[in-house]
C-alpha positions as a Markdown table, in Angstrom:
| # | Residue | x | y | z |
|---|---|---|---|---|
| 1 | Unk | 98.3 | 100.6 | 95.1 |
| 2 | Unk | 96.6 | 97.4 | 93.8 |
| 3 | Unk | 93.9 | 97.9 | 96.4 |
| 4 | Unk | 93.3 | 101.4 | 95.0 |
| 5 | Unk | 92.9 | 100.1 | 91.5 |
| 6 | Unk | 91.2 | 96.8 | 92.0 |
| 7 | Unk | 88.7 | 95.1 | 94.3 |
| 8 | Unk | 91.3 | 93.1 | 96.2 |
| 9 | Unk | 92.6 | 92.8 | 99.6 |
| 10 | Unk | 96.3 | 92.7 | 100.3 |
| 11 | Unk | 98.6 | 91.8 | 103.1 |
| 12 | Unk | 102.3 | 92.2 | 102.9 |
| 13 | Unk | 105.9 | 91.4 | 104.3 |
| 14 | Unk | 108.6 | 93.6 | 103.2 |
| 15 | Unk | 112.0 | 92.7 | 102.1 |
| 16 | Unk | 114.8 | 95.4 | 103.0 |
| 17 | Unk | 116.4 | 96.8 | 99.7 |
| 18 | Unk | 119.6 | 97.5 | 101.8 |
| 19 | Unk | 120.9 | 93.9 | 102.6 |
| 20 | Unk | 122.7 | 93.1 | 105.8 |
| 21 | Unk | 124.4 | 90.4 | 103.7 |
| 22 | Unk | 125.2 | 91.8 | 100.2 |
| 23 | Unk | 124.0 | 88.7 | 98.4 |
| 24 | Unk | 120.8 | 88.4 | 100.1 |
| 25 | Unk | 118.3 | 91.2 | 101.2 |
| 26 | Unk | 116.7 | 90.7 | 104.7 |
| 27 | Unk | 113.1 | 90.8 | 105.7 |
| 28 | Unk | 112.1 | 94.0 | 107.6 |
| 29 | Unk | 112.4 | 93.1 | 111.2 |
| 30 | Unk | 114.8 | 90.3 | 110.7 |
| 31 | Unk | 113.6 | 87.5 | 113.0 |
| 32 | Unk | 110.4 | 89.4 | 113.6 |
| 33 | Unk | 109.9 | 89.6 | 109.7 |
| 34 | Unk | 110.2 | 85.9 | 109.6 |
| 35 | Unk | 107.7 | 85.4 | 112.5 |
| 36 | Unk | 105.3 | 87.9 | 110.5 |
| 37 | Unk | 105.7 | 85.8 | 107.2 |
| 38 | Unk | 105.0 | 82.5 | 109.3 |
| 39 | Unk | 101.9 | 84.1 | 110.8 |
| 40 | Unk | 100.7 | 85.3 | 107.5 |
| 41 | Unk | 101.1 | 81.9 | 106.0 |
| 42 | Unk | 98.7 | 80.5 | 108.7 |
| 43 | Unk | 95.9 | 81.8 | 106.3 |
| 44 | Unk | 95.5 | 80.7 | 102.7 |
| 45 | Unk | 95.5 | 83.3 | 99.9 |
| 46 | Unk | 94.3 | 83.3 | 96.5 |
| 47 | Unk | 97.5 | 84.6 | 95.0 |
| 48 | Unk | 101.1 | 85.2 | 96.1 |
| 49 | Unk | 103.0 | 88.1 | 94.5 |
| 50 | Unk | 106.8 | 88.5 | 94.7 |
| 51 | Unk | 107.7 | 92.0 | 93.5 |
| 52 | Unk | 111.5 | 92.5 | 93.0 |
| 53 | Unk | 112.0 | 89.9 | 95.8 |
| 54 | Unk | 112.7 | 86.3 | 94.8 |
| 55 | Unk | 110.6 | 83.6 | 96.5 |
| 56 | Unk | 114.0 | 82.0 | 97.3 |
| 57 | Unk | 114.5 | 84.8 | 100.0 |
| 58 | Unk | 111.6 | 83.3 | 102.0 |
| 59 | Unk | 112.6 | 81.1 | 104.9 |
| 60 | Unk | 112.7 | 77.6 | 103.7 |
| 61 | Unk | 109.6 | 76.4 | 105.6 |
| 62 | Unk | 107.5 | 79.4 | 104.1 |
| 63 | Unk | 108.9 | 78.5 | 100.6 |
| 64 | Unk | 107.5 | 75.2 | 101.1 |
| 65 | Unk | 104.1 | 76.4 | 102.1 |
| 66 | Unk | 103.8 | 78.8 | 99.1 |
| 67 | Unk | 104.9 | 76.1 | 96.7 |
| 68 | Unk | 102.4 | 73.6 | 98.0 |
| 69 | Unk | 99.5 | 76.2 | 98.0 |
| 70 | Unk | 100.4 | 77.1 | 94.4 |
| 71 | Unk | 100.4 | 73.4 | 93.4 |
| 72 | Unk | 96.8 | 73.1 | 95.0 |
| 73 | Unk | 95.4 | 76.2 | 93.2 |
| 74 | Unk | 96.8 | 79.4 | 94.4 |
| 75 | Unk | 98.1 | 82.0 | 92.1 |
| 76 | Unk | 101.7 | 83.1 | 91.9 |
| 77 | Unk | 102.9 | 86.4 | 90.2 |
| 78 | Unk | 106.6 | 87.2 | 89.9 |
| 79 | Unk | 107.6 | 90.7 | 89.1 |
| 80 | Unk | 111.1 | 91.3 | 88.0 |
| 81 | Unk | 112.3 | 88.0 | 89.7 |
| 82 | Unk | 112.4 | 84.3 | 88.9 |
| 83 | Unk | 110.8 | 81.9 | 91.2 |
| 84 | Unk | 110.0 | 78.2 | 92.0 |
| 85 | Unk | 108.4 | 77.2 | 88.9 |
| 86 | Unk | 110.0 | 74.3 | 87.2 |
| 87 | Unk | 111.3 | 75.4 | 83.8 |
| 88 | Unk | 109.6 | 72.7 | 81.8 |
| 89 | Unk | 107.9 | 73.4 | 78.5 |
| 90 | Unk | 104.8 | 71.8 | 79.8 |
| 91 | Unk | 104.5 | 74.5 | 82.4 |
| 92 | Unk | 104.4 | 77.5 | 80.0 |
| 93 | Unk | 101.3 | 78.6 | 78.4 |
| 94 | Unk | 102.3 | 79.4 | 74.9 |
| 95 | Unk | 98.8 | 80.6 | 74.0 |
| 96 | Unk | 97.7 | 83.3 | 76.4 |
| 97 | Unk | 94.2 | 83.4 | 77.9 |
| 98 | Unk | 92.4 | 86.1 | 76.4 |
| 99 | Unk | 92.3 | 88.1 | 79.6 |
| 100 | Unk | 96.1 | 88.2 | 79.6 |
| 101 | Unk | 96.7 | 89.3 | 76.0 |
| 102 | Unk | 98.7 | 92.6 | 76.1 |
| 103 | Unk | 99.5 | 92.0 | 79.9 |
| 104 | Unk | 102.3 | 89.3 | 79.7 |
| 105 | Unk | 104.5 | 88.0 | 77.0 |
| 106 | Unk | 103.9 | 84.7 | 75.3 |
| 107 | Unk | 105.5 | 82.0 | 77.6 |
| 108 | Unk | 105.3 | 84.3 | 80.7 |
| 109 | Unk | 102.1 | 82.7 | 81.9 |
| 110 | Unk | 102.4 | 79.2 | 83.5 |
| 111 | Unk | 100.6 | 76.5 | 85.2 |
| 112 | Unk | 101.9 | 74.4 | 88.1 |
| 113 | Unk | 99.6 | 71.4 | 88.8 |
| 114 | Unk | 96.4 | 73.1 | 89.9 |
| 115 | Unk | 97.8 | 76.8 | 90.2 |
| 116 | Unk | 98.7 | 79.3 | 87.6 |
| 117 | Unk | 100.9 | 82.2 | 87.4 |
| 118 | Unk | 102.6 | 85.0 | 85.5 |
| 119 | Unk | 106.0 | 86.5 | 85.2 |
| 120 | Unk | 106.1 | 90.3 | 84.6 |
| 121 | Unk | 109.0 | 92.5 | 84.0 |
| 122 | Unk | 110.3 | 94.8 | 86.9 |
| 123 | Unk | 108.5 | 97.9 | 87.6 |
| 124 | Unk | 109.6 | 100.5 | 85.2 |
| 125 | Unk | 111.9 | 103.4 | 86.3 |
| 126 | Unk | 109.9 | 106.2 | 84.8 |
| 127 | Unk | 111.7 | 109.6 | 84.8 |
| 128 | Unk | 109.5 | 112.6 | 85.9 |
| 129 | Unk | 107.6 | 114.2 | 83.1 |
| 130 | Unk | 104.2 | 115.9 | 82.9 |
| 131 | Unk | 101.8 | 112.9 | 82.8 |
| 132 | Unk | 104.3 | 110.1 | 83.9 |
| 133 | Unk | 101.4 | 108.7 | 86.1 |
| 134 | Unk | 99.6 | 107.5 | 83.2 |
| 135 | Unk | 102.5 | 105.2 | 82.1 |
| 136 | Unk | 102.7 | 104.0 | 85.7 |
| 137 | Unk | 99.0 | 103.4 | 85.9 |
| 138 | Unk | 99.4 | 101.2 | 82.7 |
| 139 | Unk | 102.0 | 99.2 | 84.4 |
| 140 | Unk | 99.8 | 98.6 | 87.5 |
| 141 | Unk | 96.8 | 97.7 | 85.2 |
| 142 | Unk | 99.1 | 94.8 | 83.9 |
| 143 | Unk | 100.0 | 93.8 | 87.3 |
| 144 | Unk | 96.5 | 93.8 | 88.6 |
| 145 | Unk | 95.3 | 91.8 | 85.6 |
| 146 | Unk | 98.0 | 89.1 | 86.1 |
| 147 | Unk | 97.1 | 88.9 | 89.9 |
| 148 | Unk | 93.3 | 88.6 | 89.0 |
| 149 | Unk | 94.0 | 85.9 | 86.4 |
| 150 | Unk | 96.5 | 84.0 | 88.5 |
| 151 | Unk | 93.9 | 84.0 | 91.4 |
| 152 | Unk | 91.2 | 82.8 | 89.1 |
| 153 | Unk | 89.3 | 86.0 | 89.6 |
| 154 | Unk | 89.4 | 87.5 | 85.9 |
| 155 | Unk | 86.1 | 89.0 | 85.1 |
| 156 | Unk | 83.6 | 86.9 | 83.3 |
| 157 | Unk | 82.4 | 89.7 | 80.9 |
| 158 | Unk | 84.5 | 91.6 | 78.5 |
| 159 | Unk | 83.7 | 95.0 | 76.9 |
| 160 | Unk | 85.5 | 95.8 | 73.7 |
| 161 | Unk | 85.3 | 99.0 | 71.9 |
| 162 | Unk | 86.6 | 99.6 | 68.5 |
| 163 | Unk | 87.0 | 103.1 | 67.0 |
| 164 | Unk | 87.2 | 103.5 | 63.2 |
| 165 | Unk | 90.4 | 104.8 | 61.6 |
| 166 | Unk | 90.5 | 108.6 | 61.7 |
| 167 | Unk | 88.3 | 108.8 | 64.8 |
| 168 | Unk | 88.5 | 112.2 | 66.5 |
| 169 | Unk | 87.0 | 112.5 | 69.9 |
| 170 | Unk | 86.2 | 116.2 | 69.1 |
| 171 | Unk | 83.9 | 115.4 | 66.2 |
| 172 | Unk | 80.2 | 114.9 | 67.0 |
| 173 | Unk | 78.3 | 112.1 | 65.2 |
| 174 | Unk | 81.0 | 109.4 | 65.0 |
| 175 | Unk | 80.2 | 105.9 | 66.0 |
| 176 | Unk | 82.2 | 103.4 | 67.9 |
| 177 | Unk | 81.5 | 99.6 | 67.7 |
| 178 | Unk | 81.0 | 98.2 | 71.2 |
| 179 | Unk | 80.8 | 94.5 | 72.0 |
| 180 | Unk | 79.9 | 93.0 | 75.4 |
C-alpha cells in the first residue's frame, strides 16, 4: 500500500499472526522465512519498517544487522511496537522536524547515531462506514511521511495553502494564500 501512495520500493518478510508458540509469532515459512530474511539483509535498505511485529522477533543475527545499519544511517519506523532504540533522553527528538509535524507525537521521533526513526501508533481498526477509506488514507499518509523522513527522503519543497475562515468551496471569487 505504501508503493501505491509513495514513490518507494518495498520488499517484505511476513510474521504469522497465529503463533506456533503463543508468546512469539513465527515468520511465515518458519526456517524458510528466516532464510528469506537473511537473503533480504544481504542488501542494504534506506529504511526498515516493523508493522505490528517487534524487531525482537527477528533472528538474533538479523537483529544485529538491522541495528548496525540504523546506527550507520538507515531509517527505522516502528508501527504499534517498541524496538531496539535505547530509551535515553538524548535519542528522542523533542522538537519535531517540520516534515513530521502532525505525523508523529512529540518524542516519538528519534536518532540513533547516524540513523533516524519514528514510532507510530498501531494501524487503526476502522469500522466500516461510507467513506472509511479516507480515514485509512490519512493513516497511510502518516506512515509514508515517517518512512520518507526516516530514510532521509523527505521532499525538499513544501507547499502550504491557507484558506480564510468561513471559506466555502462552492463560492466563486474567494482567494487562498499559497506559499511554496
